[in-house]
XYZ file of C-alpha atoms in Angstrom:
775
model
C 28.248 -47.003 -69.105
C 29.996 -48.970 -71.547
C 29.427 -46.515 -74.124
C 30.780 -44.404 -72.110
C 33.941 -46.263 -71.869
C 34.213 -46.398 -75.312
C 35.219 -42.341 -75.403
C 38.580 -41.736 -77.535
C 41.469 -40.386 -75.199
C 42.424 -36.864 -77.350
C 46.082 -35.455 -76.724
C 44.836 -33.326 -73.602
C 44.504 -36.828 -71.598
C 46.980 -38.243 -72.118
C 49.277 -37.341 -69.540
C 46.539 -38.030 -67.327
C 45.884 -41.563 -68.413
C 49.550 -42.240 -68.085
C 49.522 -41.045 -64.337
C 46.045 -43.520 -63.898
C 47.235 -46.107 -65.741
C 50.867 -45.764 -63.678
C 49.298 -45.887 -60.347
C 45.193 -46.214 -60.503
C 44.780 -46.879 -57.308
C 46.169 -43.274 -56.057
C 43.427 -40.622 -55.720
C 44.690 -37.733 -56.476
C 46.098 -39.006 -59.801
C 42.357 -39.321 -60.499
C 41.326 -35.940 -58.662
C 43.725 -34.590 -60.756
C 42.211 -36.046 -63.746
C 38.831 -34.551 -63.148
C 39.829 -31.340 -62.074
C 42.139 -30.936 -65.335
C 38.882 -31.538 -67.316
C 36.091 -29.767 -65.731
C 35.244 -28.738 -69.480
C 34.907 -32.380 -70.943
C 31.229 -33.165 -71.308
C 28.830 -34.736 -68.885
C 29.492 -37.969 -70.388
C 33.150 -38.445 -70.281
C 33.197 -37.198 -67.286
C 31.286 -39.648 -65.889
C 33.145 -42.275 -67.134
C 36.113 -41.183 -65.096
C 33.310 -40.967 -62.263
C 33.208 -44.542 -63.108
C 36.278 -45.561 -63.849
C 37.597 -44.487 -60.493
C 34.790 -45.647 -58.963
C 36.032 -49.587 -59.561
C 39.124 -48.651 -58.427
C 38.693 -46.914 -55.359
C 35.126 -47.858 -54.929
C 35.419 -47.035 -51.133
C 36.507 -43.513 -51.230
C 33.429 -40.850 -50.402
C 35.407 -37.975 -51.938
C 34.678 -39.807 -55.247
C 31.145 -41.346 -54.164
C 30.488 -37.687 -53.055
C 31.669 -35.313 -56.419
C 29.859 -38.015 -58.740
C 26.979 -37.980 -57.175
C 26.776 -34.210 -56.114
C 27.735 -33.151 -60.387
C 24.845 -36.199 -61.566
C 22.316 -34.456 -58.880
C 23.091 -30.470 -60.079
C 22.643 -32.453 -63.508
C 19.754 -34.007 -63.567
C 18.171 -30.704 -61.124
C 17.229 -28.809 -64.273
C 15.594 -31.799 -65.758
C 12.071 -32.736 -65.295
C 10.815 -35.345 -62.714
C 10.218 -37.995 -65.802
C 13.566 -37.607 -67.375
C 15.928 -40.837 -67.558
C 18.655 -38.608 -64.946
C 16.637 -38.541 -62.069
C 16.744 -42.494 -62.160
C 20.258 -43.141 -63.115
C 21.007 -40.994 -59.985
C 18.717 -43.188 -58.200
C 20.580 -46.264 -59.292
C 24.723 -44.716 -58.601
C 22.465 -43.694 -54.647
C 22.160 -47.596 -54.383
C 25.199 -48.383 -55.736
C 26.918 -45.778 -53.510
C 25.695 -47.120 -50.763
C 26.085 -50.805 -51.589
C 29.520 -49.829 -51.884
C 29.919 -49.289 -48.560
C 28.549 -45.688 -48.272
C 26.157 -46.403 -45.815
C 27.634 -44.882 -43.249
C 27.590 -41.604 -44.279
C 25.130 -39.479 -43.253
C 25.303 -37.071 -46.093
C 24.912 -39.737 -48.381
C 22.194 -40.372 -47.464
C 20.550 -36.762 -46.378
C 21.431 -35.982 -50.392
C 19.745 -39.514 -51.390
C 16.221 -38.939 -49.588
C 16.530 -35.248 -50.600
C 16.539 -36.139 -54.475
C 14.105 -38.934 -53.418
C 11.534 -35.821 -51.648
C 12.710 -33.724 -54.960
C 10.705 -36.204 -57.356
C 8.218 -36.699 -55.038
C 8.409 -40.080 -54.444
C 6.895 -40.186 -51.173
C 6.935 -43.748 -50.570
C 10.812 -44.443 -51.873
C 12.085 -41.213 -49.719
C 10.510 -42.646 -46.749
C 11.779 -45.855 -46.768
C 15.206 -44.613 -47.886
C 14.930 -42.641 -44.461
C 14.575 -45.868 -42.700
C 17.060 -47.822 -44.121
C 18.877 -44.385 -42.587
C 17.568 -44.772 -39.545
C 19.267 -48.756 -39.163
C 22.489 -47.923 -41.038
C 23.622 -44.458 -38.945
C 23.920 -44.432 -35.599
C 22.411 -42.967 -33.349
C 24.500 -40.086 -32.310
C 24.265 -39.128 -35.880
C 20.054 -39.702 -36.708
C 19.447 -35.748 -35.861
C 20.879 -35.052 -39.385
C 18.420 -37.338 -40.620
C 15.049 -36.770 -38.992
C 14.676 -33.223 -40.692
C 14.178 -34.705 -43.770
C 11.779 -37.282 -41.678
C 9.569 -33.943 -40.538
C 10.025 -32.468 -44.503
C 8.493 -35.655 -45.660
C 5.483 -35.798 -43.021
C 5.049 -31.795 -43.755
C 4.291 -32.266 -47.800
C 0.831 -31.972 -48.859
C 0.831 -35.264 -50.126
C 1.770 -37.103 -47.363
C -0.672 -39.275 -46.174
C -2.280 -38.155 -42.415
C -1.366 -41.514 -40.485
C 2.256 -41.889 -42.490
C 2.861 -37.477 -41.163
C 1.816 -39.059 -37.432
C 3.766 -41.812 -37.499
C 6.891 -40.020 -38.494
C 6.402 -36.967 -36.058
C 5.465 -39.742 -33.410
C 8.544 -41.173 -33.774
C 10.475 -38.268 -34.764
C 9.038 -36.909 -30.890
C 10.124 -40.272 -28.950
C 14.292 -39.723 -30.403
C 13.830 -35.786 -29.225
C 11.515 -34.413 -26.865
C 11.866 -31.108 -27.933
C 10.041 -31.439 -30.409
C 7.012 -31.413 -28.518
C 6.124 -28.508 -29.735
C 5.941 -28.579 -33.337
C 4.146 -32.004 -33.311
C 1.123 -30.340 -31.566
C 1.253 -27.744 -34.014
C 0.760 -30.570 -36.738
C -1.913 -32.405 -34.728
C -3.719 -28.852 -34.359
C -3.362 -28.254 -37.914
C -4.300 -31.943 -39.028
C -7.235 -31.991 -37.404
C -5.877 -33.787 -34.874
C -8.327 -32.175 -31.689
C -7.659 -35.357 -29.172
C -3.995 -36.288 -29.556
C -3.250 -32.162 -29.305
C -4.515 -31.763 -26.497
C -3.146 -35.516 -25.073
C 0.186 -33.741 -25.702
C -0.629 -30.590 -24.498
C -1.405 -32.223 -21.141
C 1.560 -33.948 -21.089
C 4.202 -31.111 -21.538
C 2.232 -29.095 -19.058
C 2.258 -31.820 -16.393
C 5.631 -32.504 -17.343
C 7.903 -30.774 -14.627
C 11.092 -30.605 -16.795
C 9.519 -29.616 -19.587
C 11.284 -26.311 -21.411
C 9.938 -25.170 -24.927
C 12.255 -24.257 -27.766
C 10.225 -21.564 -28.447
C 10.480 -19.646 -25.253
C 6.428 -19.877 -24.290
C 6.041 -20.432 -20.265
C 3.028 -22.773 -19.554
C 0.704 -20.602 -18.903
C 0.853 -19.854 -22.828
C 0.249 -23.511 -23.016
C -2.443 -24.229 -20.499
C -4.428 -21.740 -22.463
C -3.633 -23.479 -26.085
C -4.987 -27.012 -24.109
C -8.325 -24.669 -22.726
C -9.279 -23.267 -26.040
C -8.898 -27.077 -27.755
C -10.686 -28.342 -24.945
C -13.529 -25.718 -24.673
C -13.580 -25.690 -28.904
C -13.595 -28.952 -29.894
C -15.255 -30.896 -27.032
C -16.819 -33.830 -29.506
C -13.628 -34.534 -30.985
C -11.793 -34.957 -27.657
C -13.867 -37.100 -26.151
C -12.984 -39.876 -23.715
C -10.583 -37.556 -22.558
C -10.504 -36.712 -18.283
C -11.077 -33.035 -19.381
C -12.291 -31.835 -15.989
C -9.573 -34.347 -13.989
C -6.995 -32.597 -16.950
C -9.130 -28.717 -15.900
C -8.658 -28.948 -12.570
C -5.051 -30.332 -12.284
C -4.674 -27.017 -13.730
C -6.478 -24.658 -11.484
C -4.851 -26.425 -8.707
C -1.112 -26.047 -10.428
C -1.581 -22.845 -11.920
C -4.645 -20.957 -9.249
C -4.222 -17.613 -11.219
C -5.692 -19.134 -14.285
C -8.398 -20.497 -12.322
C -11.138 -18.280 -14.286
C -10.362 -18.801 -17.670
C -9.991 -22.009 -16.989
C -13.384 -22.768 -14.888
C -14.552 -20.554 -17.922
C -13.083 -23.260 -20.452
C -14.385 -26.125 -18.711
C -17.920 -25.012 -18.609
C -18.176 -24.114 -22.031
C -16.894 -27.735 -22.545
C -19.402 -28.719 -21.633
C -22.082 -26.015 -22.594
C -20.840 -26.896 -26.281
C -21.362 -31.040 -25.420
C -25.468 -29.789 -24.460
C -24.286 -31.156 -21.010
C -25.974 -27.382 -19.508
C -26.457 -28.485 -15.834
C -23.189 -29.445 -15.782
C -22.057 -26.072 -16.987
C -24.383 -24.517 -14.678
C -22.438 -26.891 -11.450
C -19.082 -25.511 -12.880
C -20.404 -22.087 -12.965
C -21.419 -22.058 -9.631
C -18.335 -24.131 -7.896
C -15.999 -21.452 -9.750
C -17.660 -18.198 -8.554
C -18.408 -20.013 -4.672
C -14.578 -20.899 -4.589
C -13.173 -17.423 -6.480
C -10.258 -16.073 -4.197
C -10.356 -12.551 -6.483
C -12.191 -10.475 -7.605
C -11.392 -10.554 -10.853
C -11.370 -13.654 -10.997
C -15.289 -13.952 -9.801
C -16.007 -10.799 -12.061
C -15.016 -13.356 -15.158
C -16.724 -16.634 -14.142
C -19.804 -14.377 -13.647
C -19.721 -12.434 -16.698
C -19.352 -15.705 -18.269
C -22.508 -17.172 -15.980
C -24.411 -14.190 -16.790
C -23.565 -14.733 -20.467
C -24.407 -18.453 -20.814
C -27.654 -17.509 -18.764
C -28.475 -14.799 -21.249
C -27.203 -17.528 -24.080
C -29.635 -19.682 -22.924
C -33.097 -17.672 -22.354
C -32.773 -16.710 -25.606
C -32.452 -20.169 -26.994
C -35.398 -21.210 -24.863
C -37.144 -17.542 -26.067
C -36.411 -19.050 -30.280
C -37.551 -22.261 -29.546
C -40.595 -21.545 -28.167
C -41.489 -19.034 -31.051
C -40.030 -21.942 -33.533
C -42.691 -24.583 -32.646
C -45.025 -24.415 -34.739
C -46.743 -27.725 -32.990
C -49.369 -27.649 -30.309
C -48.377 -29.498 -27.427
C -50.104 -27.849 -25.366
C -52.623 -30.715 -24.459
C -49.346 -32.875 -24.243
C -48.975 -34.663 -20.229
C -45.176 -34.952 -21.414
C -44.930 -30.703 -22.849
C -42.713 -28.348 -20.978
C -43.701 -25.935 -20.532
C -41.871 -24.188 -17.640
C -38.171 -24.069 -19.556
C -38.986 -20.729 -20.322
C -40.261 -19.393 -17.009
C -37.333 -21.537 -15.143
C -34.745 -20.031 -17.178
C -35.609 -16.701 -16.836
C -36.211 -17.431 -13.475
C -32.279 -18.579 -13.433
C -31.451 -15.395 -15.037
C -33.141 -13.199 -11.892
C -32.101 -15.501 -8.988
C -28.226 -15.312 -10.277
C -28.401 -11.242 -11.012
C -30.010 -11.301 -7.085
C -27.087 -13.438 -5.660
C -24.498 -11.001 -7.404
C -23.795 -8.972 -4.100
C -23.945 -12.015 -2.210
C -21.196 -14.156 -4.529
C -19.131 -10.923 -4.278
C -19.024 -10.434 -0.573
C -18.009 -13.930 0.028
C -14.827 -13.252 -2.465
C -13.763 -10.264 -0.343
C -14.862 -12.939 3.195
C -12.535 -15.339 1.157
C -9.662 -13.222 1.177
C -10.229 -12.126 4.779
C -12.519 -13.889 6.233
C -11.545 -11.517 9.737
C -12.978 -8.238 7.494
C -15.648 -7.215 10.116
C -16.725 -4.368 7.476
C -17.205 -6.825 4.479
C -19.060 -9.050 6.881
C -21.687 -5.463 8.248
C -22.044 -5.581 4.039
C -23.190 -9.470 4.015
C -25.685 -8.177 6.436
C -27.216 -5.584 4.636
C -27.498 -7.928 2.037
C -29.701 -9.899 4.024
C -31.303 -7.314 5.965
C -35.050 -8.461 4.939
C -34.458 -11.649 5.990
C -34.402 -11.691 9.371
C -33.060 -15.341 9.739
C -30.483 -15.675 7.307
C -29.230 -11.724 8.802
C -28.839 -13.367 12.279
C -27.143 -16.326 10.844
C -24.829 -14.107 8.884
C -23.858 -12.271 12.508
C -23.761 -15.035 14.342
C -21.292 -16.666 12.627
C -18.826 -13.137 11.939
C -18.258 -13.319 15.452
C -17.461 -16.887 15.296
C -15.135 -16.667 12.569
C -13.280 -13.057 13.171
C -10.398 -12.680 15.634
C -10.461 -9.574 17.359
C -6.305 -10.120 17.226
C -7.198 -10.067 13.130
C -9.781 -8.208 12.736
C -9.737 -5.362 10.135
C -11.772 -2.560 8.726
C -13.889 -2.176 11.978
C -13.323 -2.697 15.072
C -14.446 -6.326 15.858
C -17.288 -5.481 18.779
C -19.100 -3.388 15.665
C -20.448 -6.998 15.301
C -21.583 -8.172 18.623
C -23.679 -4.984 18.744
C -25.256 -5.070 15.551
C -25.892 -8.269 16.440
C -27.598 -7.005 19.882
C -28.928 -4.118 18.627
C -31.266 -6.588 15.706
C -32.391 -8.198 18.153
C -33.790 -5.610 20.441
C -35.864 -3.827 17.506
C -37.324 -7.301 17.352
C -38.015 -7.357 21.330
C -35.901 -10.064 21.665
C -34.416 -8.180 24.833
C -33.238 -10.986 26.596
C -31.560 -12.423 23.920
C -29.854 -8.579 22.817
C -28.990 -9.567 27.047
C -27.423 -12.606 25.759
C -25.107 -12.029 23.289
C -24.301 -8.925 25.237
C -23.232 -10.746 27.700
C -20.879 -13.221 25.476
C -19.614 -10.111 24.371
C -18.128 -9.185 27.552
C -16.497 -12.844 27.334
C -14.661 -12.484 23.886
C -11.126 -11.808 23.488
C -10.965 -8.383 22.326
C -7.681 -7.356 22.016
C -8.595 -2.949 23.147
C -10.173 -2.113 26.209
C -11.857 0.348 24.281
C -13.695 -2.690 22.854
C -14.792 -4.004 25.800
C -16.069 -0.839 26.793
C -17.911 0.041 24.914
C -20.108 -2.939 25.107
C -20.778 -2.369 28.165
C -21.666 0.774 27.473
C -24.655 -0.624 24.661
C -25.716 -2.641 26.998
C -26.315 0.257 29.778
C -28.039 2.222 26.921
C -30.377 -0.715 26.023
C -30.910 -1.305 30.040
C -32.122 2.614 30.694
C -34.184 1.861 27.369
C -36.029 -0.248 28.533
C -36.689 1.482 32.751
C -33.866 -0.196 34.472
C -31.298 1.688 35.819
C -30.220 0.091 38.802
C -29.394 -2.598 36.643
C -27.522 -0.367 34.174
C -25.260 1.275 37.096
C -24.895 -2.342 38.797
C -23.399 -3.122 34.565
C -21.351 -0.299 34.578
C -19.643 -0.403 38.591
C -18.670 -4.599 38.176
C -16.717 -2.931 34.981
C -15.060 -0.134 36.979
C -13.921 -2.638 39.421
C -10.334 -3.075 39.326
C -9.279 -6.187 39.112
C -8.328 -8.699 42.185
C -4.668 -9.259 42.915
C -5.153 -13.136 42.419
C -6.034 -11.937 39.008
C -3.247 -9.706 38.391
C -0.881 -12.489 39.386
C -2.663 -15.163 36.949
C -2.525 -12.732 34.414
C 0.959 -12.359 34.661
C 1.645 -15.984 35.343
C 0.220 -17.107 31.171
C 2.480 -14.608 30.057
C -0.350 -12.754 28.291
C -2.184 -9.334 28.682
C -5.985 -9.893 29.750
C -8.047 -6.345 28.208
C -10.224 -6.708 31.232
C -7.240 -5.940 33.916
C -7.154 -2.156 31.681
C -11.113 -2.047 31.742
C -11.559 -0.114 35.246
C -9.365 2.258 33.505
C -11.277 3.319 30.492
C -12.646 6.831 30.361
C -15.740 5.926 28.144
C -17.156 4.040 30.662
C -16.322 5.899 33.729
C -17.933 8.791 31.557
C -21.321 6.708 31.293
C -21.119 5.781 35.131
C -20.498 9.512 35.640
C -23.940 10.267 33.440
C -25.775 7.351 35.473
C -24.642 8.548 38.512
C -25.853 12.011 37.996
C -29.337 11.767 36.693
C -30.412 8.370 38.884
C -28.172 9.046 42.225
C -27.019 11.057 44.707
C -24.645 14.135 45.560
C -22.283 11.604 47.278
C -22.538 9.078 45.088
C -22.089 11.039 41.909
C -19.020 12.917 44.293
C -17.229 8.985 45.127
C -17.441 8.280 41.382
C -15.513 11.585 40.794
C -12.708 10.401 43.565
C -12.424 7.141 42.035
C -11.267 8.637 39.264
C -8.894 11.256 40.543
C -7.711 8.195 42.307
C -7.143 5.349 39.420
C -5.594 9.381 37.017
C -8.596 8.499 34.415
C -10.013 12.410 35.436
C -9.808 15.316 32.541
C -9.200 18.894 33.436
C -12.742 19.304 32.301
C -14.017 17.022 34.977
C -12.617 18.162 37.759
C -14.314 21.345 36.547
C -17.392 19.770 36.174
C -16.847 18.497 39.411
C -16.783 21.687 41.466
C -19.535 23.053 40.093
C -21.849 20.237 41.140
C -20.224 21.164 44.337
C -20.409 24.502 44.214
C -24.066 24.626 43.003
C -25.219 22.831 46.026
C -22.777 25.313 48.132
C -20.422 23.131 49.008
C -17.745 25.846 48.110
C -14.733 24.360 50.345
C -15.214 20.912 48.921
C -15.043 22.552 45.271
C -11.990 24.387 46.031
C -10.190 20.743 47.401
C -11.382 19.759 44.234
C -9.576 22.801 42.345
C -6.538 22.105 44.603
C -6.406 18.288 43.671
C -6.914 19.063 39.997
C -4.353 21.924 39.871
C -1.697 19.169 41.762
C -2.509 16.271 38.853
C -2.291 18.545 35.465
C 0.357 20.749 34.779
C 0.300 23.751 31.970
C -1.055 23.859 29.708
C -3.885 21.132 31.022
C -3.804 23.119 34.006
C -4.318 26.404 33.026
C -8.218 26.482 33.374
C -8.362 24.503 36.509
C -6.192 27.643 37.541
C -8.148 30.089 35.915
C -11.305 28.763 37.925
C -9.589 28.158 41.048
C -8.829 31.497 41.146
C -11.588 33.217 40.234
C -13.636 31.434 42.136
C -11.399 31.819 45.485
C -11.276 35.618 45.112
C -15.059 35.942 44.883
C -15.950 33.854 47.802
C -12.436 34.720 50.029
C -11.185 38.098 48.671
C -12.668 41.082 50.961
C -13.098 37.699 54.194
C -9.895 36.340 54.020
C -7.200 38.263 51.725
C -4.733 36.230 53.556
C -5.492 33.448 52.321
C -5.823 34.546 48.465
C -2.687 35.446 48.729
C -0.842 32.124 49.223
C -3.134 31.029 46.880
C -1.792 33.080 44.299
C 1.735 33.174 45.667
C 1.668 28.769 45.022
C 0.046 29.588 41.554
C 2.762 31.990 40.246
C 5.372 29.546 41.582
C 4.230 26.439 39.462
C 3.260 29.130 36.680
C 5.131 27.955 33.383
C 7.178 31.435 32.390
C 4.865 31.576 30.187
C 2.448 32.279 32.150
C 3.561 34.162 35.058
C 2.511 37.566 33.421
C -1.275 37.112 33.306
C -1.063 35.529 37.407
C 0.913 38.425 38.448
C -1.483 40.893 37.022
C -4.078 38.867 38.434
C -2.623 38.866 41.764
C -2.087 42.918 41.326
C -5.688 43.425 40.597
C -6.951 41.569 43.556
C -4.031 43.711 45.836
C -5.983 46.634 44.325
C -9.499 45.637 45.307
C -8.973 44.004 48.262
C -5.568 44.780 49.646
C -2.801 48.131 49.751
C -1.633 50.082 46.790
C 2.203 49.221 48.666
C 1.197 45.493 48.062
C -0.164 45.884 44.680
C 3.213 47.960 43.796
C 4.876 44.992 45.553
C 3.172 42.879 43.002
C 3.867 44.861 40.208
C 8.045 45.109 41.039
C 8.156 41.334 41.561
C 6.080 40.634 38.141
C 8.707 42.391 36.292
C 11.255 40.804 37.105
C 9.821 37.310 37.424
C 8.499 37.538 34.182
C 10.332 36.452 30.966
C 12.460 39.262 28.590
C 9.609 39.421 26.107
C 6.571 40.096 28.784
C 8.835 42.759 30.753
C 7.894 45.540 28.387
C 3.986 44.735 29.479
C 4.655 44.104 32.560
C 6.278 47.716 33.038
C 3.827 49.288 30.571
C 0.910 48.177 33.515
C 2.954 48.724 36.335
C 3.862 52.752 35.636
C 0.124 53.604 34.872
C -1.212 51.851 38.213
C 2.078 53.684 39.727
C 0.910 56.941 37.714
C -2.931 56.218 39.228
C -1.777 54.943 42.832
C 0.980 56.763 43.786
C 1.977 59.407 41.349
C 4.683 60.540 39.253
C 7.548 60.134 41.650
C 6.441 56.572 42.261
C 6.567 56.570 38.259
C 10.136 57.952 37.503
C 11.182 55.097 40.103
C 9.482 52.507 37.971
C 11.381 54.022 34.804
C 14.731 54.334 36.317
C 14.392 50.556 37.504
C 13.012 49.667 33.650
C 15.888 51.378 32.198
C 18.881 51.043 34.472
C 18.098 47.170 35.983
C 15.028 45.889 34.040
C 16.784 43.356 31.714
C 14.591 44.234 28.595
C 15.723 44.327 25.717
C 17.071 47.264 23.164
C 13.469 47.706 21.890
C 11.934 47.835 24.951
C 14.561 49.688 26.689
C 14.423 52.588 24.365
C 10.231 52.053 24.491
C 10.636 52.425 28.401
C 13.703 55.674 27.811
C 11.001 57.687 25.545
C 8.434 57.733 27.750
C 10.394 58.320 30.481
C 12.380 61.169 28.495
C 7.983 62.721 27.987
C 7.284 62.374 32.001
C 11.140 64.511 32.636
C 9.044 66.626 29.858
C 6.467 67.226 31.481
C 7.248 67.583 34.556
C 10.269 70.655 33.450
C 13.138 68.080 33.173
C 14.647 68.841 29.527
C 18.504 67.765 30.932
C 17.288 64.477 32.160
C 15.363 63.689 29.276
C 17.991 64.450 27.297
C 20.295 62.167 29.146
C 17.459 59.501 28.485
C 17.724 60.099 25.028
C 21.718 60.807 25.046
C 21.289 56.947 27.069
C 18.794 55.579 24.394
C 21.203 56.286 21.108
C 23.812 54.018 22.491
C 21.890 51.033 21.016
C 19.933 52.583 18.453
C 21.650 52.283 14.766
C 19.925 55.323 12.436
C 18.856 52.888 9.566
C 17.016 50.765 12.298
C 14.896 53.301 14.377
C 14.514 56.448 12.394
C 11.524 57.309 13.998
C 13.648 57.572 17.484
C 16.403 59.564 16.041
C 13.325 62.550 14.328
C 12.267 62.460 18.161
C 15.049 63.221 19.710
C 15.690 66.170 16.580
C 12.257 67.626 17.484
C 12.883 67.819 21.006
C 16.495 69.583 20.401
C 14.219 71.826 17.980
C 11.701 72.958 20.545
C 13.730 72.679 23.988
C 17.723 72.588 22.354
C 20.185 74.849 21.652
C 22.805 74.628 18.822
C 25.427 72.788 20.642
C 23.299 70.097 21.947
C 21.288 69.680 18.622
C 24.563 69.427 16.722
C 25.684 67.127 19.712
C 22.758 65.113 18.633
C 24.011 65.461 15.307
C 27.919 64.817 16.628
C 26.004 61.337 18.254
C 23.739 60.285 15.234
C 27.056 59.978 13.021
C 28.745 57.658 15.665
C 25.872 55.752 16.523
C 25.921 55.094 12.089
C 29.211 54.691 12.275
C 29.045 52.422 15.243
C 26.906 50.753 13.428
C 27.921 49.805 10.092
C 32.093 48.646 11.429
C 29.579 46.126 13.649
C 30.701 46.829 17.084
C 29.554 49.447 19.925
C 29.662 49.578 24.024
C 26.028 48.931 25.553
C 25.812 52.220 28.552
C 23.601 53.080 30.978
C 22.661 56.536 32.376
C 23.638 57.606 35.986
C 21.736 59.452 38.610
C 23.287 62.469 37.156
C 22.244 62.411 33.810
C 25.849 61.640 32.480
C 25.975 58.182 30.779
C 28.161 55.213 32.329
C 29.626 52.573 30.602
C 29.067 49.148 31.882
C 32.959 49.267 33.526
C 31.853 52.074 35.453
C 33.795 54.941 33.786
C 31.557 58.597 33.607
C 31.852 60.089 29.996
C 29.834 63.194 28.862
C 28.702 63.197 25.511
C 30.928 64.925 24.074
C 33.796 62.940 25.022
C 32.118 59.840 24.564
C 31.294 60.726 20.767
C 34.833 62.140 20.117
C 36.348 58.538 21.341
C 34.626 56.641 19.211
C 35.043 58.540 17.022
C 38.776 59.061 17.150
C 38.203 55.471 17.661
C-alpha cells in the first residue's frame, strides 16, 4: 500500500485532492473523487480507497464499494493468485474495523472463500458470522452453510452437522435435510427425521407434499435398507402409521413384511402377512396384501428349489439335515391358495358383520368340514342383528342351519334350532312365519302331521290382551303380535287341514281367515268350491255372499262371476225371485265399467227362465244405467233381442228411445239413426227414413264422416227426387259451413218426422238450412 500512496497526483486530481484535503472526514468528497476517477488504474483507485478508509474507517459504503471492486478484479484470476489473498486480508480488516455487524460483508467474504475452495476457512467465517450477527439476520447466512455442505469436497460429518444446525434454526429445512441424508446414504438418519416429520402434527411441507407422500418415502427406506436402519423401532413406526393412515394399511403392512424378509426373518414376515390378511377391512387392501404374500411364498419356494439343486453335498444321512423344508414351503403355498376364499370372505364380514349373504357364502366354503360348517352358522346367528341384516333375510341363516342338521339325521338338533329361531328378534312377521312353515314341513317329512298342525295353530293364534298391553307399554312393536295375520302361515294351515283334517276343521280355518281379513278372492273361491264338492250349496252361497261383501272392484269381479253362475245353475228355474234379487244386488254393487256385463247377464237369465217383458225391462234399465261409452253396445243388443222376441214394432220403439233420449254420443246417435233408417226403409217408410237422415245430418261434419253422406246420397238416388236431392246437398253445404265456423245447433227428431231444436221450435229442413245459410 505504500507504493500506492506514492503515485503522483495528476492535474485532473487537483480539484478532488483539494476537496478531500480541505475536509477529509466528509464522505461525499471521497465518493466524488472515486466517481470522477472511474477510469483510473486499479492501483490508484486502491490508494484512494485506502486514504478514504484511513480517514473514515467506519464507513460501510466505502468498505462495500472497495471490497466489491477487489472481488470483481480477483474473480477473473486463478485462485492461487495473490489478489485473492489480498482480498481476504481486506475482508478481515473490514471486519476488524467494525463491519462485523453487516451481514452483506459476511456473505461476500464467505462467497469469495467458497469460490476459492477454502472450505475450512469458509466454515469458520460462517461460524463467526453467526456469532457476530443477531439471530434475526441468521437467515442470510444459512444458505451459504447449505451451499458449503452441498459441495463435493465437503466432508460428510461436516455437512451433516451444518444441516443439523440449520434444522434447529429453521424447521422448514427438514425436507432438504432429509434429501441430503438420502443422497449421502445416511438411511437411518433419513428414516428418523421422516418419522419425526410424519408424527409432528404441526409439520407443513414447504414443497407442498402431503404426509402420505412422506409416509411412502419412509416405507421405501425401511423396506429397502433394513440393515442400515437396524436399531430403529421399525415395527412401532409402521404400526403407528397404520393406525394413523388406515387408507394406506395394505402398503404399510407390505413394507413391514418386506423389511423382515430382507433381514432374513422369514417367520416374522409371514406373521406380518398373516396379521395383515386377517385385519384388512377393504377388498382392495386384502388383494394387495395377499398378492404380496403370495409373491413372497413363491419366492421362498423358488429359493428352496434352487438351493436343493445347487447343494452338491450329500447330507441325506445326517440327522441334522432339513429334508422337509421344500415340502413344507410348497405346503404353505398351497394352503395359502386354499385359504384365499375364506380370507376374502372375512374381509367382507369385517366390513359388514350383518351381511347374511356373506355368511352363506362363508358356510359354502366349509361345506366339506361339518364342524366348521355348523360353527359358521352358529356364529352367524349370534352375530347378525335382524334389524341391520342386509343381502338376504336373517331367518335364512336359521333355516340353513336346520337343513344342515336335518340332512345329517339330527332331527332333534334341527328342532332345537327352530325353537331358538322362533325366539329370535326378527323385524318382519314374514321371517318368523317362514321359520314356522319350515318347522311344519320338517315334521311332515318325519310323519308327524299332528305336531305340524299344532305348531301352525299356535302360530296363528291371536295374542292375548295382556301380551298386547305389555308390548304397547314397552313402546315397541313385537312381530309376534302380527304373526297371526301372516297369509303364508294360513296357507300352510289350510294345506295341512285339507290333507290331514276334516271338512269342518278346514272350513273353520277359512272362517278364521275371513274374520281376520287375511283371506284373498282366490281363497274365497276355493272355500266355496270345497263346499260345493261336498254338496253344501247353501253354505257355498253364504261364502260367496261374504266374499262379495269383503272385497270391492276389481277383486270382487271373479267372486261375482262365480257366484252368479253357480246360483243361476242351482236356482235359476226353481227360485227365480232369489236370482233376481241377487242380480239386482250385483247391479247395485257393480262399478260403472262392470254394469254392462251384469245387466246383459241378467237379461239373458230373464230370457232363459223368465218373461220376455222382464228381459226387455232389464235391457231398458241397462241402456239408461250404463256409461255413455257402453250405451251403443247395449242398444245394439237390446234392438237385436227386441226384434227377435217382440217384433219390429218393439224394435222401432227402442230405436226411437235411443235416438231421442238415449244419451248417446254423436257417433252412437248417428249409428242408431242409420240403423233406424234402414229399418224404416225395410218397412217402406221412406219419409220417416229421410227424416232420420236429416236429423243425423245436423251433427255430422261431411269432412269427418263422409261415409254417412255417401249413404244418404245413395238413399236419395234410390228413393228421392230432384227436390229432396237438392235439399240433401243444401244440408251438406250448410253443415260444412257450420263446421268451418265452429258453431252448430243440436237438433232432435219429432214424432211427425220434422226437425225439433233443443229449445222446442219446429222447423222443416228447408227452413232450417235457409236460416243457417242466412246466418
